Amino acid sequence: MRDVAARAGVSVQTVSNVVNGRGHMREQTRERVAAAMDALGYSVDATARGLRSARTRALGFLLLDDDPRYLADPMTDMVIAGVGDVARERGYGLLIQSGEDGLLQPLLERRVDGAIMYLSGEPARRVAHVRRLEALGHPAALFGDAPSASLPAVTAANRDGARRLAAHLLARGHTRVAFVAGRTSWPMIEERVAGYRAALHARGVAPVERCHGPWSAEAGEEMAADLLEAADPPTAIMAANDLLALGVIRCARRRGLRVPDDLAVSGFNDFDFSAFVDPALTTVSLPVYAMGRAAATLVIDRLDGRPASPPPEFAVELILRASA
Amino acid sequence: MRDVAARAGVSVQTVSNVVNGRGHMREQTRERVAAAMDALGYSVDATARGLRSARTRALGFLLLDDDPRYLADPMTDMVIAGVGDVARERGYGLLIQSGEDGLLQPLLERRVDGAIMYLSGEPARRVAHVRRLEALGHPAALFGDAPSASLPAVTAANRDGARRLAAHLLARGHTRVAFVAGRTSWPMIEERVAGYRAALHARGVAPVERCHGPWSAEAGEEMAADLLEAADPPTAIMAANDLLALGVIRCARRRGLRVPDDLAVSGFNDFDFSAFVDPALTTVSLPVYAMGRAAATLVIDRLDGRPASPPPEFAVELILRASA
DNA sequence: ATGAAAGCGCTAACAG
DNA sequence: CTGTTAGCGCTTTCAT
C-alpha cells in the first residue's frame, strides 16, 4: 500500500480510502491511485485489514457432526451452496468447520465475523453447542431449530410435511404405517417424526419406528427387513429421507412385494434422483438452497448493520408420485 | 496475550512459546501459563498471528464453475469432504471460493496459504486460470489434470475406466454404443470421452455423442430420446455420470424398451443411489474422497515443509451390475 | 530458559 | 479532500 501511495503521489490513507470506496476525493486522484494499484498488482492484505478493523469479512459454516465424512449428505450440500452464494454476492468469504471439538475455533480465533451453525446429533449436545455459540455474542444463525435459543433459526415445515404425508397414507387405507430414520438425529428429522406421530395419533394408530445405522440406502433396506419380518408387518413405510426410501423399496422387491400395491414407500427431501427411480418416489421437497441463502443473509445483514428480521418458516411441498 | 502473560507472571513471548508448543521452558512455567489462558478464556488471534507470521493456516478450495449452485454435484461434495477432513486433522481452516471472477482472491488477499483448484468449464478458460494460479507461486494442487501445468494434479484413471466399460459393452455384442454428457466440461469428463472413443476406435466402431444441458437426470432423458429417435438407434448408451444414466433409463422405459435387453445403460461415479435403482447401475467408481484427501495432503505437506511427492493416478473400479 | 524491542499492513481518529 | 500519527495482537530477532 505504501508503494501504491508513493507511485500515485498520495498518502497511504488515500489509497485506503480508494480501496474501501470512501468518497472524499477528486476523480483524478482516484484514477491515479487505481492506475498505481493496477501497475503494481496490488491487493489488500485481508490479514492486516482484519487486525486493524476487527472485521474479517468472512463467515463460518459450523457443521456439528461426528461423522468425519460430513459432507456426504446432499441436503447439507445444497445448504452450503446457498450460504456460499450469498457470501460471495455480499463480498464475504466462507470458512467451513466441522466436527465436534474445535467447532467454535473460527469465531474464537477471529477468523470469521459471524457464523451459521448446522445442527445435528443428539439434542443435549446440540443445545450445549448452541449455548456456547450464544455466549460468544457474534452474529449467528442456526440451521434447524434449537429449543429456547435466542439465536435466529432457519426452519422448514418438516412437521407439517410429515403429518400431511402420513395423513395421505392413512387416507389411502393404510392402517400400519411405519417410520424409519438413521441413527444420528437432526432437528428436522425430529420434526418429521413428530409430524408422523401426530398424524397417526389423530387416527388412533400406533406408531412403529426404527432408527438405526447411517443415512444410507443399505440401512433403509435393513430396517425395512426388520419391520417386514414382524408378526404384523406395515403396509406403508415412511422413510426420513429419499436414500433410505430407496433401500426400503429394494427390500420390498427382494421379498416379492410390489410397490406401492403391497407396500407403500415414501421419502423426504426430493433428491435429484427421486423422480427418476422406479417407482418414482412420493416425497416432501424442501427449499434447502433458499434456506441456506436465508441463513447467510440473516447473518450478513446483522454484520452490515441492516435491520434483518428473522425469516418465516419455509413451506414444504408434498410430492405425490408412484411409490405411495 | 498480554493479560495472560501478566497473570502468569511471564512475558508475552513466553506465552507465545507455550501457545506454539516451542520447547525451551520449564514444565512449571508452561503449566502456569496454561492455567492463565484457561482462566481468561484466551484464544490466539489468527488475524494478528497471520499478519506477523505471514501464514494463515488456512487452505482455499477454489471451484472454477459458472453455475451459481455449484455444490450440487455429489462428486464435488465428496472431494470437499476429503479436503476438509485433512485440513482439520492438520490444523488448517478451509475457505471455499467459487465462481469465475474473484477465484484467486483468497490467495491474493493472503487469506489462505495454499489452494486446491477444482477445474471445470471449457479447456481454454481452465488453462487461463491455472496459469494465473501458477504465477502466484503459492503451494497449490489441481483437481483434474491441466495440460502442461507445473502444479501437481490429482487424477484418476477415468480414461481407462471408460475404455474398459466400452470394451465390456462391445464384448457383449453391442455395435452401436453412444455417449452422453452434460454441457459443462470437466477434465475428468473429457478423459471419459477419450476412453470411450479409444475403445470404439479399436474395434472400428464410430462414436456417437451428445453433450447438452445440465448434469441432471432430465438432460439424460432428453439426450437419450434424441439418440433413440435416430434412424439407427444405439443399443447401448454410456452416460458420463450416474444421474444422467438414470434419465436414460427412464427414457428407455417410457419407450417400452427393456434395460438392459433392448438398451444397455451405464453410468459413472457410483453415486449412493446407483446400487439401489432398478435395474442396478453398471458404473465406474472413483475414490473421490481419497482423492480429496490426497490433494489437501499434497498442499499442506508443501506448506509444512515436508517432501511431498505427487500422488499416483488413482485407480477406478468397473462395477458391473444389471443395467449393462 | 526467558525477556525486550521492533514491526508486519492496514485503518481509525484527528489535524490540516 | 488529503496527510499524520498511533496502534491492532502477535511473532521474530536479538539479548540476557
XYZ file of C-alpha atoms (C1' of nucleotides) in Angstrom:
680
model
C 0.000 0.000 0.000
C 2.926 2.286 0.743
C 4.309 1.524 -2.700
C 0.994 2.318 -4.309
C 0.816 5.561 -2.385
C 4.324 6.519 -3.443
C 3.653 5.730 -7.065
C 0.408 7.673 -7.080
C 1.969 10.527 -5.133
C -0.528 10.344 -2.284
C -0.559 9.099 1.282
C -1.364 5.537 2.283
C -4.560 6.785 3.822
C -5.787 7.981 0.459
C -5.036 4.609 -1.023
C -7.025 3.042 1.781
C -9.894 5.377 1.001
C -9.846 4.367 -2.634
C -9.726 0.678 -1.794
C -12.664 0.981 0.556
C -14.699 3.166 -1.720
C -14.912 6.032 0.707
C -15.769 9.245 -1.088
C -13.963 12.469 -0.228
C -11.588 12.685 -3.150
C -11.171 14.006 -6.634
C -11.898 11.698 -9.517
C -8.421 12.400 -10.793
C -6.842 11.227 -7.544
C -8.896 8.064 -7.542
C -7.801 7.286 -11.059
C -4.139 7.849 -10.312
C -4.376 5.533 -7.336
C -6.308 2.923 -9.298
C -3.673 3.021 -12.015
C -0.905 2.566 -9.478
C -2.700 -0.378 -7.893
C -3.085 -1.953 -11.277
C 0.500 -1.405 -12.251
C 1.784 -2.900 -9.033
C -0.750 -5.701 -8.927
C -1.865 -4.627 -5.526
C -4.470 -6.414 -3.402
C -5.379 -5.504 0.135
C -3.989 -7.777 2.772
C -7.050 -9.235 4.454
C -4.982 -10.158 7.477
C -3.761 -6.673 8.174
C -7.148 -5.202 7.449
C -8.737 -7.721 9.777
C -6.307 -6.989 12.547
C -6.878 -3.301 12.398
C -10.578 -3.176 11.681
C -11.567 -6.195 13.775
C -13.635 -7.428 10.848
C -12.553 -10.284 8.650
C -15.376 -10.233 6.114
C -15.701 -13.979 6.385
C -18.499 -16.239 7.534
C -18.107 -19.549 9.317
C -20.179 -22.569 8.444
C -20.085 -24.711 11.556
C -21.145 -28.260 10.978
C -21.796 -30.110 14.197
C -21.358 -33.702 13.166
C -19.288 -36.556 14.455
C -19.148 -38.339 11.131
C -15.856 -37.387 9.531
C -17.317 -37.671 6.034
C -19.599 -34.875 6.895
C -20.493 -33.571 3.522
C -21.944 -36.781 2.141
C -25.494 -35.614 2.632
C -26.977 -33.916 -0.445
C -29.111 -31.698 1.728
C -26.132 -30.298 3.590
C -24.503 -29.550 0.271
C -27.392 -27.522 -1.003
C -27.420 -25.554 2.223
C -23.742 -24.771 1.836
C -24.306 -23.840 -1.787
C -26.936 -21.333 -0.710
C -24.797 -19.924 2.059
C -21.757 -19.768 -0.195
C -23.565 -17.935 -2.963
C -24.876 -15.237 -0.677
C -21.484 -14.882 0.963
C -19.901 -14.372 -2.417
C -22.520 -11.900 -3.559
C -22.031 -9.821 -0.438
C -18.260 -9.924 -0.553
C -17.731 -12.386 2.247
C -15.552 -15.459 2.398
C -16.855 -18.769 3.668
C -14.900 -20.872 6.114
C -16.050 -24.416 6.734
C -15.511 -26.008 10.114
C -16.856 -29.389 11.057
C -16.720 -31.912 13.815
C -17.412 -31.561 17.464
C -14.280 -30.314 19.177
C -12.995 -27.084 17.762
C -16.292 -26.107 16.236
C -16.179 -22.553 17.516
C -12.498 -22.077 16.817
C -13.039 -19.862 13.762
C -15.030 -17.483 15.929
C -12.667 -17.638 18.890
C -9.623 -17.059 16.749
C -11.359 -14.194 14.995
C -11.090 -15.815 11.614
C -14.727 -15.009 10.889
C -17.163 -12.293 11.884
C -20.253 -14.430 12.189
C -21.404 -17.971 11.785
C -24.099 -20.343 10.703
C -24.380 -23.434 12.814
C -25.824 -26.533 11.225
C -27.210 -28.726 13.954
C -27.115 -32.469 14.162
C -26.501 -35.103 16.807
C -28.404 -35.754 19.964
C -30.466 -32.879 21.362
C -28.478 -32.424 24.573
C -25.226 -31.948 22.725
C -26.842 -29.667 20.217
C -28.119 -27.426 22.952
C -24.716 -27.330 24.594
C -23.101 -26.129 21.406
C -25.788 -23.563 20.790
C -25.298 -22.206 24.305
C -21.592 -21.824 23.729
C -22.227 -20.097 20.429
C -24.703 -17.719 22.041
C -22.219 -16.912 24.784
C -19.743 -15.613 22.231
C -22.119 -12.912 21.190
C -21.267 -12.914 17.488
C -23.973 -12.503 14.876
C -25.048 -16.030 14.083
C -27.907 -18.114 12.773
C -28.937 -21.678 13.375
C -29.908 -24.116 10.738
C -32.565 -26.236 12.327
C -34.316 -25.121 15.443
C -32.927 -25.389 18.950
C -35.231 -25.181 21.933
C -35.152 -21.827 23.684
C -32.237 -20.454 21.703
C -32.017 -16.706 21.396
C -30.324 -17.026 18.002
C -32.464 -16.797 14.888
C -33.142 -20.162 13.284
C -33.939 -21.089 9.721
C -36.600 -23.764 9.667
C -38.992 -25.544 7.336
C -42.384 -27.040 7.938
C -40.994 -30.533 8.339
C -43.539 -31.444 10.941
C -46.420 -30.369 8.811
C -44.975 -32.114 5.764
C -44.646 -35.399 7.618
C -48.110 -35.013 9.056
C -49.641 -34.445 5.649
C -47.712 -37.332 4.172
C -48.851 -39.695 6.921
C -52.406 -38.432 6.568
C -52.221 -39.182 2.873
C -51.172 -42.758 3.589
C -53.871 -43.236 6.184
C -56.464 -41.823 3.790
C -55.403 -44.415 1.288
C -56.462 -47.056 3.762
C -53.137 -47.975 5.336
C -53.519 -48.885 8.970
C -49.997 -49.971 9.767
C -47.630 -47.157 8.821
C -44.015 -47.393 9.994
C -41.251 -44.764 10.081
C -37.518 -45.344 9.533
C -34.601 -42.960 10.107
C -30.850 -43.058 10.589
C -29.203 -43.128 13.970
C -27.895 -39.573 14.092
C -30.654 -37.148 14.794
C -31.234 -33.716 13.283
C -33.756 -31.127 14.387
C -35.503 -31.506 11.058
C -35.683 -35.272 11.439
C -37.199 -34.968 14.872
C -39.866 -32.701 13.472
C -40.614 -35.274 10.820
C -41.047 -37.958 13.459
C -43.279 -35.642 15.455
C -45.480 -34.961 12.446
C -45.718 -38.660 11.708
C -46.722 -39.411 15.293
C -49.276 -36.626 15.374
C -50.989 -37.827 12.228
C -51.157 -41.405 13.476
C -52.292 -40.335 16.884
C -55.148 -38.325 15.384
C -56.431 -41.527 13.833
C -55.736 -43.732 16.834
C -52.992 -45.660 15.036
C -49.921 -46.818 16.962
C -46.553 -45.624 15.607
C -43.821 -48.110 14.710
C -40.337 -46.627 14.406
C -36.825 -47.780 13.606
C -33.768 -45.518 13.897
C -30.613 -47.492 13.218
C -27.402 -47.149 11.307
C -26.160 -44.499 8.917
C -28.216 -42.461 6.478
C -27.633 -44.930 3.663
C -29.827 -46.995 1.380
C -28.353 -50.112 2.984
C -29.592 -49.023 6.376
C -33.030 -48.416 4.911
C -33.035 -51.892 3.493
C -32.110 -53.424 6.834
C -34.679 -51.526 8.826
C -37.357 -52.430 6.281
C -36.387 -56.102 6.521
C -36.691 -55.895 10.263
C -40.140 -54.312 10.025
C -41.445 -56.693 7.393
C -40.470 -59.725 9.409
C -42.640 -58.701 12.327
C -45.836 -60.571 13.065
C -47.980 -57.722 11.855
C -45.897 -56.039 9.150
C -46.613 -52.493 7.996
C -48.314 -51.839 4.687
C -46.634 -48.466 4.360
C -43.169 -47.259 5.362
C -42.239 -43.610 5.598
C -38.510 -43.056 5.334
C -36.923 -39.954 6.838
C -35.110 -39.275 3.583
C -35.128 -40.433 -0.025
C -31.971 -42.504 0.138
C -33.371 -44.576 2.967
C -36.584 -44.956 0.958
C -34.594 -46.421 -1.909
C -33.332 -49.139 0.411
C -36.852 -49.810 1.628
C -38.026 -50.254 -1.947
C -35.249 -52.698 -2.705
C -36.077 -54.676 0.392
C -39.702 -54.913 -0.694
C -38.699 -56.018 -4.185
C -36.428 -58.721 -2.874
C -39.268 -60.114 -0.834
C -41.567 -60.174 -3.810
C -43.687 -57.257 -2.636
C -44.966 -54.795 -5.199
C -44.573 -51.077 -4.530
C -46.959 -49.406 -3.904
C -49.592 -52.145 -4.048
C -48.203 -54.410 -1.339
C -46.072 -51.814 0.382
C -46.305 -48.061 0.019
C -42.987 -46.242 0.437
C -42.302 -42.550 0.841
C -39.167 -40.480 1.273
C -38.269 -36.941 2.258
C -36.200 -34.165 0.615
C -36.856 -34.831 -3.073
C -33.287 -35.559 -4.032
C -32.176 -35.312 -7.651
C -32.754 -38.949 -8.341
C -36.129 -39.310 -6.663
C -38.299 -38.561 -9.664
C -36.289 -40.981 -11.770
C -36.261 -44.157 -9.747
C -38.857 -46.867 -10.267
C -41.404 -46.404 -8.889
C -40.919 -42.648 -8.710
C -40.738 -41.602 -5.079
C -43.516 -39.894 -3.230
C -41.699 -37.421 -1.036
C -41.642 -33.972 0.531
C -39.468 -31.312 -1.015
C -37.731 -28.601 0.990
C -36.361 -25.335 -0.415
C -32.963 -26.126 1.033
C -30.951 -23.873 -1.213
C -33.213 -20.928 -0.411
C -32.920 -21.758 3.266
C -29.156 -21.649 3.039
C -29.428 -18.256 1.383
C -31.748 -17.048 4.122
C -29.363 -18.133 6.867
C -26.440 -16.330 5.277
C -28.495 -13.228 4.582
C -29.600 -13.143 8.191
C -26.050 -13.126 9.494
C -24.564 -10.780 6.921
C -27.404 -8.302 7.339
C -26.635 -8.117 11.020
C -22.924 -7.787 10.344
C -23.548 -4.999 7.875
C -25.794 -3.252 10.342
C -29.052 -3.783 8.494
C -32.334 -4.431 10.289
C -32.695 -8.137 9.373
C -35.929 -9.681 10.505
C -35.862 -13.396 11.153
C -37.158 -15.432 8.218
C -40.511 -17.169 8.341
C -40.701 -20.931 8.471
C -40.168 -22.198 4.939
C -43.003 -24.088 3.325
C -42.538 -27.647 2.140
C -44.265 -29.355 -0.733
C -45.868 -32.753 -0.748
C -44.842 -34.508 -3.925
C -47.109 -37.393 -4.759
C -45.580 -39.810 -7.202
C -45.993 -43.513 -7.775
C -44.431 -45.102 -4.701
C -47.141 -44.231 -2.196
C -1.897 -12.375 25.409
C -0.556 -9.534 27.477
C -3.166 -10.268 30.102
C -2.257 -13.932 30.130
C 1.407 -13.030 30.492
C 0.664 -10.690 33.383
C -1.450 -13.249 35.167
C 1.158 -15.975 34.736
C 3.948 -13.617 35.669
C 5.870 -14.104 32.434
C 6.472 -12.123 29.261
C 4.224 -12.241 26.228
C 6.976 -14.063 24.417
C 6.757 -16.960 26.811
C 3.027 -17.158 26.312
C 3.600 -17.232 22.581
C 6.062 -20.066 23.078
C 3.546 -22.045 25.062
C 0.799 -21.463 22.507
C 3.018 -22.595 19.677
C 4.457 -25.575 21.513
C 8.004 -24.400 21.280
C 10.151 -26.148 23.885
C 12.713 -24.231 25.918
C 10.837 -23.855 29.144
C 10.205 -25.413 32.498
C 7.184 -27.596 32.913
C 6.115 -25.409 35.767
C 6.145 -22.290 33.615
C 4.116 -23.979 30.936
C 1.513 -25.009 33.450
C 1.220 -21.564 34.944
C 0.706 -20.092 31.507
C -1.794 -22.786 30.540
C -3.750 -22.099 33.702
C -3.810 -18.398 32.977
C -5.005 -18.994 29.414
C -7.769 -21.195 30.729
C -8.818 -18.738 33.377
C -9.001 -15.876 30.908
C -10.539 -17.937 28.119
C -7.742 -16.962 25.814
C -7.508 -17.955 22.135
C -4.838 -16.751 19.761
C -5.971 -14.149 17.317
C -5.495 -15.763 13.927
C -5.508 -12.359 12.271
C -2.650 -10.948 14.271
C -0.714 -14.165 14.002
C -1.270 -14.196 10.280
C -0.132 -10.631 9.868
C 3.088 -11.172 11.705
C 3.979 -14.670 10.565
C 2.691 -14.332 7.010
C 0.961 -17.686 7.423
C -2.753 -18.023 7.900
C -3.022 -21.774 8.398
C -5.921 -21.913 6.028
C -6.424 -23.613 2.701
C -8.504 -22.347 -0.185
C -10.792 -24.566 -2.175
C -11.192 -22.786 -5.480
C -14.104 -24.012 -7.507
C -13.996 -22.804 -11.067
C -17.605 -23.034 -12.110
C -20.032 -20.618 -13.623
C -23.091 -22.333 -12.217
C -24.031 -20.450 -9.084
C -25.424 -23.586 -7.464
C -22.007 -25.013 -7.618
C -22.149 -27.611 -4.920
C -24.998 -29.620 -6.370
C -22.703 -32.311 -7.696
C -22.230 -35.217 -5.279
C -18.741 -35.796 -6.559
C -17.627 -32.274 -5.729
C -19.020 -32.724 -2.257
C -17.008 -35.815 -1.558
C -13.890 -34.061 -2.757
C -14.541 -31.187 -0.382
C -15.248 -33.641 2.414
C -11.838 -35.243 1.845
C -10.070 -31.904 1.640
C -11.894 -30.616 4.688
C -11.082 -33.618 6.821
C -7.372 -33.449 6.090
C -7.373 -29.723 6.699
C -8.988 -30.236 10.059
C -6.636 -33.047 11.028
C -3.625 -30.926 10.217
C -4.899 -27.837 11.950
C -5.865 -25.868 8.874
C -9.015 -23.977 8.075
C -10.804 -24.398 4.779
C -12.050 -21.428 2.792
C -14.384 -22.076 -0.103
C -14.333 -19.784 -3.093
C -16.314 -20.391 -6.221
C -17.213 -18.766 -9.464
C -15.045 -17.362 -12.145
C -14.190 -13.797 -11.243
C -12.507 -13.459 -7.896
C -11.384 -17.044 -7.794
C -7.863 -16.224 -6.692
C -8.900 -13.525 -4.266
C -8.283 -15.640 -1.152
C -4.713 -16.109 -2.273
C -4.190 -12.514 -3.343
C -5.598 -11.141 -0.125
C -3.480 -13.559 1.860
C -6.454 -15.191 3.463
C -5.016 -18.623 2.752
C -1.554 -20.100 2.433
C -2.255 -22.522 -0.363
C -5.053 -23.734 -2.559
C -6.714 -26.574 -4.328
C -8.243 -25.680 -7.630
C -11.109 -27.776 -8.860
C -11.278 -27.439 -12.612
C -14.335 -27.295 -14.763
C -15.552 -25.363 -17.751
C -14.082 -25.191 -21.190
C -10.409 -26.118 -21.561
C -9.170 -22.694 -22.645
C -10.612 -20.977 -19.611
C -9.347 -23.698 -17.343
C -5.841 -23.252 -18.616
C -6.036 -19.495 -18.175
C -6.983 -19.887 -14.539
C -4.293 -22.457 -13.914
C -1.700 -20.118 -15.417
C -2.768 -17.326 -13.115
C -2.634 -19.662 -10.149
C 0.845 -20.828 -11.102
C 2.006 -17.253 -11.442
C 1.170 -16.566 -7.821
C 3.710 -19.107 -6.683
C 1.748 -20.435 -3.725
C 1.713 -24.128 -2.900
C -1.270 -25.482 -4.761
C -2.711 -28.606 -6.290
C -5.114 -29.166 -9.138
C -8.067 -31.428 -9.073
C -8.292 -32.798 -12.550
C -5.404 -32.540 -14.931
C -4.468 -29.462 -16.901
C -2.220 -29.734 -19.920
C 1.368 -28.702 -19.268
C 0.716 -27.341 -15.802
C 3.624 -27.292 -13.421
C 1.308 -27.740 -10.458
C 0.736 -31.235 -9.125
C -2.602 -32.708 -10.146
C -4.739 -35.347 -8.520
C -6.175 -37.616 -11.168
C -7.994 -40.897 -11.591
C -7.912 -43.432 -14.382
C -11.088 -42.071 -15.952
C -9.884 -42.784 -19.426
C -9.047 -46.356 -18.646
C -12.331 -46.842 -16.810
C -14.346 -45.579 -19.772
C -12.278 -47.668 -22.144
C -12.894 -50.826 -20.144
C -16.570 -50.047 -19.801
C -16.940 -49.503 -23.542
C -14.937 -52.661 -24.216
C -17.294 -54.557 -21.959
C -20.281 -53.323 -23.936
C -18.673 -54.158 -27.251
C -17.769 -57.607 -25.970
C -21.406 -58.144 -25.157
C -22.178 -57.700 -28.800
C -23.244 -54.056 -28.924
C -22.236 -52.396 -32.143
C -23.882 -49.023 -31.677
C -22.692 -47.529 -28.412
C -23.467 -43.866 -27.708
C -22.103 -41.481 -25.084
C -23.992 -38.669 -23.309
C -22.640 -35.906 -21.074
C -23.663 -32.505 -19.744
C -22.703 -29.252 -21.397
C -20.075 -28.061 -18.945
C -16.877 -29.960 -19.363
C -14.516 -31.239 -16.678
C -11.074 -32.706 -17.213
C -12.349 -35.994 -15.869
C -15.263 -35.974 -18.269
C -13.001 -35.347 -21.206
C -10.920 -38.333 -20.205
C -14.037 -40.437 -20.098
C -14.945 -39.376 -23.617
C -11.424 -40.114 -24.763
C -11.529 -43.615 -23.286
C -14.872 -44.237 -24.914
C -13.568 -43.123 -28.278
C -10.406 -45.184 -27.978
C -12.321 -48.364 -27.202
C -14.672 -47.856 -30.117
C -11.879 -46.906 -32.450
C -10.011 -50.107 -31.567
C -12.972 -52.072 -32.831
C -13.683 -49.869 -35.794
C -16.951 -48.572 -34.371
C -17.994 -44.967 -34.957
C -18.673 -42.892 -31.832
C -21.997 -41.131 -31.319
C -22.001 -38.360 -28.726
C -24.391 -35.869 -27.181
C -23.320 -33.164 -24.742
C -26.241 -30.911 -23.907
C -27.804 -29.286 -20.917
C -27.074 -29.519 -17.225
C -25.851 -32.570 -15.346
C -29.355 -33.660 -14.468
C -31.443 -36.763 -14.994
C -33.779 -34.668 -17.151
C -30.944 -33.840 -19.509
C -30.033 -37.528 -19.712
C -33.583 -38.326 -20.630
C -33.645 -35.724 -23.381
C -30.366 -36.778 -24.916
C -31.437 -40.409 -24.854
C -34.702 -39.502 -26.580
C -32.742 -37.703 -29.251
C -30.463 -40.689 -29.770
C -33.229 -43.260 -29.817
C -35.155 -41.358 -32.445
C -32.319 -41.575 -34.911
C -32.549 -43.867 -37.910
C -30.051 -46.285 -36.499
C -30.503 -46.015 -32.718
C -27.847 -47.202 -30.287
C -28.259 -50.452 -28.392
C -26.101 -49.173 -25.560
C -25.731 -45.719 -24.016
C -22.855 -44.757 -21.763
C -23.676 -41.783 -19.564
C -20.892 -39.594 -18.185
C -22.360 -39.880 -14.706
C -24.959 -41.885 -12.833
C -27.593 -39.186 -12.643
C -27.613 -38.818 -16.413
C -27.843 -42.612 -16.659
C -30.981 -42.547 -14.553
C -32.581 -40.241 -17.082
C -31.514 -42.506 -19.919
C -33.136 -45.465 -18.195
C -36.387 -43.614 -17.729
C -36.392 -42.610 -21.359
C -35.941 -46.232 -22.377
C -38.758 -47.321 -20.082
C -41.128 -44.742 -21.451
C -40.489 -46.012 -24.948
C -41.159 -49.568 -23.891
C -37.541 -50.652 -24.110
C -36.271 -53.114 -21.553
C -32.969 -52.366 -19.809
C -30.552 -53.993 -20.400
C -32.103 -56.304 -23.007
C -33.183 -53.691 -25.511
C -30.892 -50.935 -24.329
C -27.846 -51.293 -22.131
C -27.161 -48.257 -19.922
C -24.099 -47.422 -17.864
C -23.165 -44.561 -15.596
C -20.045 -43.213 -13.946
C -19.125 -42.351 -10.329
C -21.127 -44.944 -8.402
C -23.260 -42.485 -6.502
C -25.033 -43.560 -3.323
C -28.205 -44.461 -5.099
C -26.716 -46.362 -8.011
C -26.791 -49.828 -6.473
C -30.380 -49.310 -5.410
C -32.120 -48.226 -8.564
C -33.817 -50.696 -10.855
C -32.022 -52.069 -12.733
C -28.949 -51.535 -10.588
C -26.492 -49.343 -12.471
C -23.374 -50.651 -14.114
C -20.874 -47.891 -13.463
C -17.291 -46.951 -12.655
C -16.440 -45.974 -9.119
C -13.804 -43.389 -8.261
C -12.150 -42.972 -4.873
C -13.204 -39.343 -4.772
C -12.965 -38.885 -1.036
C -9.442 -40.304 -1.008
C -8.550 -38.046 -3.904
C -9.723 -35.021 -1.978
C -7.572 -36.136 0.921
C -4.602 -36.554 -1.382
C -4.982 -33.075 -2.826
C -5.097 -31.481 0.608
C -2.191 -33.563 1.867
C -0.135 -32.506 -1.120
C -0.617 -28.818 -0.416
C -0.283 -28.983 3.354
C 2.851 -31.106 3.127
C 4.436 -28.441 0.995
C 3.272 -25.720 3.344
C 4.675 -27.571 6.321
C 7.956 -28.075 4.514
C 7.664 -31.806 4.033
C 8.967 -33.571 0.936
C 5.557 -34.401 -0.626
C 5.765 -36.495 -3.743
C 2.925 -36.107 -6.207
C 0.291 -38.798 -5.846
C -0.072 -41.556 -8.405
C -3.092 -41.673 -10.649
C -5.917 -43.167 -8.622
C -7.364 -46.461 -9.808
C -11.010 -46.748 -10.720
C -13.200 -49.785 -10.410
C -15.562 -51.175 -13.005
C -18.782 -52.075 -11.268
C -20.866 -54.457 -13.306
C -24.452 -54.547 -12.204
C -27.681 -55.251 -14.019
C -28.106 -52.266 -16.325
C -25.402 -53.139 -18.853
C 15.150 -20.699 29.665
C 13.086 -16.158 29.469
C 12.640 -11.064 28.229
C 12.686 -6.597 25.378
C 12.040 -4.301 21.295
C 10.589 -3.887 16.666
C 7.315 -4.125 13.198
C 4.002 -6.985 9.982
C -0.010 -3.784 6.643
C -3.665 -1.688 7.470
C -7.396 1.690 9.212
C -9.370 4.992 12.946
C -9.064 9.389 14.615
C -7.939 13.647 14.012
C -5.378 17.541 12.003
C -4.720 20.447 8.211
C -10.100 16.479 0.157
C -5.635 14.685 1.893
C -1.861 13.799 5.353
C -0.033 12.359 10.039
C 0.076 9.575 13.905
C -0.850 5.665 16.529
C -1.732 1.032 17.359
C -4.478 -3.564 16.415
C -2.012 -8.708 18.741
C 1.137 -11.317 17.571
C 5.906 -13.367 16.287
C 10.741 -12.563 15.000
C 15.182 -11.243 16.324
C 18.346 -10.455 19.423
C 19.833 -10.002 24.184
C 20.342 -11.828 28.627
